Short mmCIF file of C-alpha atoms in Angstrom, two decimals:
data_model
loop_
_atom_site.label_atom_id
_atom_site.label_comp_id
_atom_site.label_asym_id
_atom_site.label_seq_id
_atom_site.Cartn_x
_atom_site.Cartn_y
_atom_site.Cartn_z
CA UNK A 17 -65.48 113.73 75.41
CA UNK A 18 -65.38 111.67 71.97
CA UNK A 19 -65.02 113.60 68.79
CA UNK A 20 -67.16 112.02 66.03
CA UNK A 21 -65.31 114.39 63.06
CA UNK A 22 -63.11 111.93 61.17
CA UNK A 23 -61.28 114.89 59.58
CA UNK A 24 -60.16 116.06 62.98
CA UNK A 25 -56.69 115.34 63.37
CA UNK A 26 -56.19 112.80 66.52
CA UNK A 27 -53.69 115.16 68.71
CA UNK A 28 -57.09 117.26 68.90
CA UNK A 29 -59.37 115.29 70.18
CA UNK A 30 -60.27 115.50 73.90
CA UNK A 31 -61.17 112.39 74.92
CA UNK A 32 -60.11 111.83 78.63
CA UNK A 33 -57.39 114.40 78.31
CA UNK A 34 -57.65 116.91 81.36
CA UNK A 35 -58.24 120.12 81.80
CA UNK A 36 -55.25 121.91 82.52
CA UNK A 37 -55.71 125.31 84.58
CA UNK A 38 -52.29 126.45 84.64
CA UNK A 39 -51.22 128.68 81.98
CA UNK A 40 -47.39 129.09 80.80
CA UNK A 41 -45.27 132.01 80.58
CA UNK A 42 -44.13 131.45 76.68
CA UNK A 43 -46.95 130.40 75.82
CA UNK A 44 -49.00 130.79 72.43
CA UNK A 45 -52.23 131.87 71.86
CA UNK A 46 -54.12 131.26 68.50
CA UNK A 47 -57.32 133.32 68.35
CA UNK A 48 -59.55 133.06 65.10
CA UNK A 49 -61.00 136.09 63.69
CA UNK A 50 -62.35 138.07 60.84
CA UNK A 51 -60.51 140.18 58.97
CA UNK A 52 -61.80 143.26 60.47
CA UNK A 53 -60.83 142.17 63.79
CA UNK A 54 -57.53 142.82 62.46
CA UNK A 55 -57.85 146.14 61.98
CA UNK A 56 -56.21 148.76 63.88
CA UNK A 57 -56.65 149.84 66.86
CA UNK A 58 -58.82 146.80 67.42
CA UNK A 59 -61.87 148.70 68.97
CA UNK A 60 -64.41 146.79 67.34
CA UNK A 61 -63.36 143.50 68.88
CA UNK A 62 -66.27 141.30 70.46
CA UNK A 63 -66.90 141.26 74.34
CA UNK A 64 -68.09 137.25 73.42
CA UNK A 65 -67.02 134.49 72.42
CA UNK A 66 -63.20 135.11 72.92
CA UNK A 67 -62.26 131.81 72.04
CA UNK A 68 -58.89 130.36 70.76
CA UNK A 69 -56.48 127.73 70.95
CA UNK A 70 -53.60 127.43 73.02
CA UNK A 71 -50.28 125.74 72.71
CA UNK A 72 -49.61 124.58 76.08
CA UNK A 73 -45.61 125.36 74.83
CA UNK A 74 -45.81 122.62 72.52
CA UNK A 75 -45.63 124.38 68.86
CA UNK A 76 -44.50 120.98 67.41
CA UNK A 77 -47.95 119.22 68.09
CA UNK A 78 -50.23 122.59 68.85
CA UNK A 79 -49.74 124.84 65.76
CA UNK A 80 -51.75 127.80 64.46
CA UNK A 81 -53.63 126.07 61.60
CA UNK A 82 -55.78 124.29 64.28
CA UNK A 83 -57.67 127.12 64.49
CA UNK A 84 -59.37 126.74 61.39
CA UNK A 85 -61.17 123.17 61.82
CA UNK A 86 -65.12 123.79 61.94
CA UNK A 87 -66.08 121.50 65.08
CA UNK A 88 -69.66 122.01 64.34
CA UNK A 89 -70.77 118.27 63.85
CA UNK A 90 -73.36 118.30 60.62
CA UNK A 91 -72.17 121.22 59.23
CA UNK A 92 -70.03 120.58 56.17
CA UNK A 93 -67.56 123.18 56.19
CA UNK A 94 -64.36 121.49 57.43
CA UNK A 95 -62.21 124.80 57.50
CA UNK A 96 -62.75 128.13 57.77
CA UNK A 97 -60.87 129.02 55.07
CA UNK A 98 -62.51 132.73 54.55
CA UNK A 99 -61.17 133.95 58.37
CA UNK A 100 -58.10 135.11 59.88
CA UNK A 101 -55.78 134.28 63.12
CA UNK A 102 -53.58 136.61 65.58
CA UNK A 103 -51.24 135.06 67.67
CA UNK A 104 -50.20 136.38 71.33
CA UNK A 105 -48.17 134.87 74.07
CA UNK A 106 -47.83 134.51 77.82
CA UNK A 107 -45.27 137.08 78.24
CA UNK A 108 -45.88 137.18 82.62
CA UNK A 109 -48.03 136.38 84.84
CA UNK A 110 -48.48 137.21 88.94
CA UNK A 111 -46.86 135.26 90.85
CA UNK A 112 -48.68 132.64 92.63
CA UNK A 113 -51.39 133.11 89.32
CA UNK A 114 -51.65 129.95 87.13
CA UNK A 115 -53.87 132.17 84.29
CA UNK A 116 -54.48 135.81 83.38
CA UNK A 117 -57.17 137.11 85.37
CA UNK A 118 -57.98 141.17 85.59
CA UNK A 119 -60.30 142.72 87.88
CA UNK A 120 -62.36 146.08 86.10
CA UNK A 121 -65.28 148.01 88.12
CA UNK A 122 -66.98 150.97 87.68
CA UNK A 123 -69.18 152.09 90.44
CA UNK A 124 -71.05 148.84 91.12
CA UNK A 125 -70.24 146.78 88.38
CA UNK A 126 -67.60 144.71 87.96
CA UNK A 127 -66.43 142.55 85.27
CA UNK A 128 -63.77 139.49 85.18
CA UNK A 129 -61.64 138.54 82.55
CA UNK A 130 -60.41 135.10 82.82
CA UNK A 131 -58.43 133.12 80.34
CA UNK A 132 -59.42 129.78 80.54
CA UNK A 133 -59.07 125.77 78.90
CA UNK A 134 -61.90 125.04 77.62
CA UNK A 135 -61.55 121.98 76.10
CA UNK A 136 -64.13 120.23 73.64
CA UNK A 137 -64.49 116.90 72.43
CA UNK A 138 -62.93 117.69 68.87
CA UNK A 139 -60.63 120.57 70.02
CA UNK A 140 -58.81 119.68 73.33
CA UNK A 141 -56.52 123.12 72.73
CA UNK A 142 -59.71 124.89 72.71
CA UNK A 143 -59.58 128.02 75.59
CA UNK A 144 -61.66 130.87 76.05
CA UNK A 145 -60.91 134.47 77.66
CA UNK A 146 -64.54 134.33 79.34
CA UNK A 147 -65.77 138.07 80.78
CA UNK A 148 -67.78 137.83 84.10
CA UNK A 149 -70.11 140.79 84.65
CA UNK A 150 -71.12 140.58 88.22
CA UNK A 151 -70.07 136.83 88.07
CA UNK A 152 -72.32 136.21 85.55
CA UNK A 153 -70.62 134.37 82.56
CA UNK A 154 -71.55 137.10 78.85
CA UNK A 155 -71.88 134.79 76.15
CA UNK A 156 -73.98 134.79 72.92
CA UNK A 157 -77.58 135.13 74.51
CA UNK A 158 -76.99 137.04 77.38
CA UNK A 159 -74.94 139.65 76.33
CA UNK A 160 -77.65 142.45 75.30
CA UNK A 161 -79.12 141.96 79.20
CA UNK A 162 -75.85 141.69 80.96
CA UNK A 163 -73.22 144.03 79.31
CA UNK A 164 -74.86 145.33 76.13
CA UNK A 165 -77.29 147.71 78.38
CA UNK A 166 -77.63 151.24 76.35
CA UNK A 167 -76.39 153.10 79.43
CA UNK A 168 -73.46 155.20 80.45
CA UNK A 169 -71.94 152.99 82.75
CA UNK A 170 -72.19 149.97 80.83
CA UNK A 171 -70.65 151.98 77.92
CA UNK A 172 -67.76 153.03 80.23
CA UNK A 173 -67.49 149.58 81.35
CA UNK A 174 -67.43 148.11 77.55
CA UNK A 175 -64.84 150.12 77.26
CA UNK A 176 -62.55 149.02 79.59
CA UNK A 177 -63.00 145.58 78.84
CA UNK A 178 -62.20 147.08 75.03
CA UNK A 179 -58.67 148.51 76.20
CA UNK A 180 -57.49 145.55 77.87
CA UNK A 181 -58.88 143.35 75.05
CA UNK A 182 -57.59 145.74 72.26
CA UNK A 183 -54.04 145.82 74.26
CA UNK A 184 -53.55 142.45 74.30
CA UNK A 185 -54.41 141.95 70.23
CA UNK A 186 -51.84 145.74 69.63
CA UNK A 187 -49.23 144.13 71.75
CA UNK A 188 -49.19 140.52 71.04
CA UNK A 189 -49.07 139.33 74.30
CA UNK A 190 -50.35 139.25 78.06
CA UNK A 191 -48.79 140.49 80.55
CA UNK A 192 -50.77 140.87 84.24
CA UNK A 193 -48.44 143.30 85.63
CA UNK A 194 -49.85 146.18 83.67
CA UNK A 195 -52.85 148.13 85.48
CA UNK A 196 -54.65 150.89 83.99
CA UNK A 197 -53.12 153.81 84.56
CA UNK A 198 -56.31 156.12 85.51
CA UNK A 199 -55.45 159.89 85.34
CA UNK A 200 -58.07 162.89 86.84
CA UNK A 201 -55.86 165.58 85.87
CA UNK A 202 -54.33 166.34 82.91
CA UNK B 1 -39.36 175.52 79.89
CA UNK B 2 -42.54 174.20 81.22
CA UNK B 3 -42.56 170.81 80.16
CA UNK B 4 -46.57 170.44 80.31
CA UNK B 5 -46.85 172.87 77.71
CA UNK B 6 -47.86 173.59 73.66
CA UNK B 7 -44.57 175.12 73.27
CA UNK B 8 -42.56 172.09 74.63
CA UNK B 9 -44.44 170.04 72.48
CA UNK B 10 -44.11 172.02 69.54
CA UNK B 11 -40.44 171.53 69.89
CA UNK B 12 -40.63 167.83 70.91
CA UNK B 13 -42.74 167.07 67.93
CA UNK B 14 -40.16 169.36 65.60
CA UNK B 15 -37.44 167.16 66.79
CA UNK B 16 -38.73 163.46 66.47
CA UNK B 17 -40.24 164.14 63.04
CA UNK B 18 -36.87 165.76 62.14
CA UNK B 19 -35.35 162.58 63.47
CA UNK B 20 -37.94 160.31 61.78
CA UNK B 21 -38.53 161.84 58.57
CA UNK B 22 -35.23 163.24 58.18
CA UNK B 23 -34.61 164.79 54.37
CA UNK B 24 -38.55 164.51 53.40
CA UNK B 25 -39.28 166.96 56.51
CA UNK B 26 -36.07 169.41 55.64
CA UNK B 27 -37.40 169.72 52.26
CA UNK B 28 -41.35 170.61 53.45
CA UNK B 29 -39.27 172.93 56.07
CA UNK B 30 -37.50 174.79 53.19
CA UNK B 31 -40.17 175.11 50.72
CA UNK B 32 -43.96 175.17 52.07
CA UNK B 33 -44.10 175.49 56.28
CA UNK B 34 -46.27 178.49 55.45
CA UNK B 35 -48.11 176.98 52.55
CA UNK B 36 -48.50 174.18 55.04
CA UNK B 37 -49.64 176.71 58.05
CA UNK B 38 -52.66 177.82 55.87
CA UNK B 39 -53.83 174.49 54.54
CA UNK B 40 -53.67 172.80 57.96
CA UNK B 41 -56.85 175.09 59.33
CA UNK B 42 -58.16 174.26 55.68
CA UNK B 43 -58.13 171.09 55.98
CA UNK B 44 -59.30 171.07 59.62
CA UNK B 45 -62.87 172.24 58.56
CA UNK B 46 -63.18 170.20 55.96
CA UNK B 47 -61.79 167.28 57.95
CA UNK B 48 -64.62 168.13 60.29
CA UNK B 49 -67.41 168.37 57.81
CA UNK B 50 -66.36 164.70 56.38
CA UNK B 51 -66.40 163.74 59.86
CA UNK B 52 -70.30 164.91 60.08
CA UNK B 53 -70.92 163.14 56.79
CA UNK B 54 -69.36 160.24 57.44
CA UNK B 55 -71.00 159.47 60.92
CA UNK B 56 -74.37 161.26 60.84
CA UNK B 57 -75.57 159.10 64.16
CA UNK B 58 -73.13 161.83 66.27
CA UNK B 59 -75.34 163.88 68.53
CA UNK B 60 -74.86 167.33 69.51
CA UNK B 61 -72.60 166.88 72.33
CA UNK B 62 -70.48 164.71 70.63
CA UNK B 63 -70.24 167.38 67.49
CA UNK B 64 -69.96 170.21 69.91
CA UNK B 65 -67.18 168.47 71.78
CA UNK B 66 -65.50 167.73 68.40
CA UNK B 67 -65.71 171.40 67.38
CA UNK B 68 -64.25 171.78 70.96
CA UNK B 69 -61.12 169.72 70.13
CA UNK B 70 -60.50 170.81 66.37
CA UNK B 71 -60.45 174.95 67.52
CA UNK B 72 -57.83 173.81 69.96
CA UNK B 73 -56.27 171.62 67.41
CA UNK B 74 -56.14 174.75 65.15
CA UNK B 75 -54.18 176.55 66.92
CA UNK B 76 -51.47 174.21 67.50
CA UNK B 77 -51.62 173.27 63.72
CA UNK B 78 -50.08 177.27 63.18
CA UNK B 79 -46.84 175.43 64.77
CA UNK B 80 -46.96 171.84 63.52
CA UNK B 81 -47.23 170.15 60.55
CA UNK B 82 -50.22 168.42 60.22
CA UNK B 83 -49.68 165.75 57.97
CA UNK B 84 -46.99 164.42 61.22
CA UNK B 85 -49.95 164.26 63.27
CA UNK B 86 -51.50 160.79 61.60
CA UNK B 87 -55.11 161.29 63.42
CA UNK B 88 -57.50 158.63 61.68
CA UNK B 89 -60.85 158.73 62.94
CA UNK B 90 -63.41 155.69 63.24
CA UNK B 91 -66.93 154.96 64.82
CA UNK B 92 -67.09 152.25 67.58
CA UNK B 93 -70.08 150.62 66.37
CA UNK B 94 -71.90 149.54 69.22
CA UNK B 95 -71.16 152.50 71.27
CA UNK B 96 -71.20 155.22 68.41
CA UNK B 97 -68.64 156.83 69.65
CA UNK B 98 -66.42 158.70 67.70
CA UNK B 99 -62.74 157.90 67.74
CA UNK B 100 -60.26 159.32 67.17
CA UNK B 101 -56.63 157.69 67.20
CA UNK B 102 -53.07 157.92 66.04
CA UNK B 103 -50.47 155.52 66.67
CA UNK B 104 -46.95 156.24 67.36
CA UNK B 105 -43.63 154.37 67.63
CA UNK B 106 -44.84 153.91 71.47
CA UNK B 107 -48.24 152.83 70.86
CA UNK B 108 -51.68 154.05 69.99
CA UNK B 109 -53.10 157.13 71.52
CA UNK B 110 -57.14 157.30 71.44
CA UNK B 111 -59.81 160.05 72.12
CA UNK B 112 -63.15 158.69 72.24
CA UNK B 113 -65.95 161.20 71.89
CA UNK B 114 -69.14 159.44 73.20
CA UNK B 115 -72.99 159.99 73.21
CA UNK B 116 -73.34 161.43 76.77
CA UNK B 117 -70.69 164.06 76.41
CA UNK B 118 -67.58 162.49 77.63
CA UNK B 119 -64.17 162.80 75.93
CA UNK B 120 -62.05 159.68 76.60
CA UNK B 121 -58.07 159.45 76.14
CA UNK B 122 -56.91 156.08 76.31
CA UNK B 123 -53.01 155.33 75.46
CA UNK B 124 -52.23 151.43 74.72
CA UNK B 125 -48.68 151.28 74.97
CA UNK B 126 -46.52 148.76 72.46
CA UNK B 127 -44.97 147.49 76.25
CA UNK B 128 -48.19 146.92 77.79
CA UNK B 129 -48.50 150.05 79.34
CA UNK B 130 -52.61 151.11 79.79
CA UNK B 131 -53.89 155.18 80.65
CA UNK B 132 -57.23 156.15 80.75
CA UNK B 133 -58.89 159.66 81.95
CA UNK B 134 -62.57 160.19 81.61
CA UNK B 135 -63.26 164.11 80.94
CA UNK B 136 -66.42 166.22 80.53
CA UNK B 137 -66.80 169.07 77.73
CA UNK B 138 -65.21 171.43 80.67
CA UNK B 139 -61.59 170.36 80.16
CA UNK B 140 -58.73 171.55 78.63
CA UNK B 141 -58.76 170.96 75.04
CA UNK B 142 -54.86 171.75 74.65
CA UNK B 143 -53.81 170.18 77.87
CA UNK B 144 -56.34 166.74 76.21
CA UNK B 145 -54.21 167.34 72.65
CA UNK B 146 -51.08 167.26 74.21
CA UNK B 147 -51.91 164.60 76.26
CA UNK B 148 -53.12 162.88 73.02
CA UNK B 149 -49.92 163.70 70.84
CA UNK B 150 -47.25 163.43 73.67
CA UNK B 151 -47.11 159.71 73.91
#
């Protein structure tokens, strides 16, 4: 993967750097963001295009201010100096797991978080946190037809996603040994 | 003393704002708990009506369910000063749900209030720690609240 923006510093480009599925306990997480993704309690965050960078434990070389690069070739914009960043880290993970994966259903459905690398040509640290409804990957196009259904149990199921998402972004970090405490009785 | 009750949590709340808002709270103690007693259903209504303003896309069982909450919210209001409770409401946008939230030094307590009728309480603990309970317009408003303000 060759990166054709000559304003991309050279630690990100991909080239024939690997993708690297294992994920570190320590490690940062730089996720890009408008303002009002900022706000509290972080309800309103998308179900989409969860992308961010990642610092594979290298802050020296992988810093924060990555983020902002456009990588859109053709578009002028270097930076995106107008949006915002939250950090999190890699506080545990399962053993045996190399990433943060949780498991949601409700009745039939079931949806997938993943945290991923996700490298592209002009941002190797690039990683996503990619939902899976029914193993289908939600992005951009799909979204109204595979989670965005105006239904009660896709609303319920939003909604989960939305607490682990929003718990992540309150908490600054990720931490797989947390389930969802579900209570019938009160 | 039960501890699953309105009068434990009365106290409980008493004590940690005592402990949090030390001389500020003493002073509103002294001077204006009843002043404060009277104003709190006050403000409820009015709290409610710029709730209705505010998110006219609410449906009936969402405003009925609200008007659920804030009678049961009254009464513990004759017992606790409102201003400690912090609730800020907000609209989940794609959902139009109505939320309502406070946060607390152990995290952030929500009540979602959606479309179909429900009445979610979700806690996102500052540790990591997740609750959820899905409820119809049958349950418990004050067992919900305290659920809600307890954590």
């Amino acid at each position: 993967m060759i990166c054709n923006l000559d304003y991309i510093p050279l630690h990100l480009h991909t080239n024939d750097q690997p993708i690297i599925d294992q994920f570190y306990i320590g490690e940062k997480l730089f996720y890009r963001c408008k303002p009002e993704n900022l706000t509290k309690p972080y309800d309103n965050i998308s179900l989409y295009d969860i992308s961010h960078n990642r610092d594979f434990n290298n802050a020296q070389t992988f810093t924060e201010n990555d983020v902002f690069y456009n990588i859109i070739e053709g578009d002028l914009r270097e930076k995106y100096d107008d949006l915002n960043f939250i950090s999190f880290h890699i506080k545990n993970l399962s053993k045996g797991k190399h990433t943060y994966i949780k498991h949601l259903a409700i009745e039939d459905l079931t949806a997938t978080i993943i945290l991923k690398h996700a490298p592209v040509p002009c941002m190797y640290p690039h990683s996503v946190l990619e939902i899976l409804i029914n193993g289908v990957v939600i992005n951009n196009e799909n979204y109204k037809t595979e989670l965005g259904k105006k239904n009660q149990k896709f609303s319920t199921l939003r909604n989960l996603i939305r607490q682990e998402l929003s718990s992540i972004v309150q908490t600054g970090f990720i931490d797989d040994s947390f389930e969802i405490e579900e209570i019938t009785d009160l | 003393m039960e501890t699953n009750s309105l009068i434990f949590l009365t106290n409980e709340l008493f004590l940690r704002q005592s402990e949090l808002f030390g001389d500020d709270y003493k002073n509103l103690e002294n001077n204006s708990t009843h002043t404060f007693n009277e104003l709190s259903i006050s403000n409820l209504e009015d709290w409610q009506n710029s709730i209705l303003q505010k998110y006219p896309v609410l449906n009936e069982l969402q405003i009925e369910n609200l008007q659920n909450f804030l009678i049961s919210l009254s009464e513990i209001l004759e017992t606790i000063n409102p201003e400690k409770l912090k609730i800020s409401e907000d609209l989940l946008l794609e959902e139009t749900d109505l939320l309502l939230w406070r946060e607390s030094h152990n995290g952030i307590s929500k009540l979602f209030f959606n479309e179909y009728g429900d009445i979610t309480y979700v806690f996102n603990g500052n540790n990591g720690r997740k609750i959820r309970g899905v409820f119809n317009n049958n349950v418990d408003y004050e067992k919900l609240i305290y659920k809600f303000l307890s954590l």
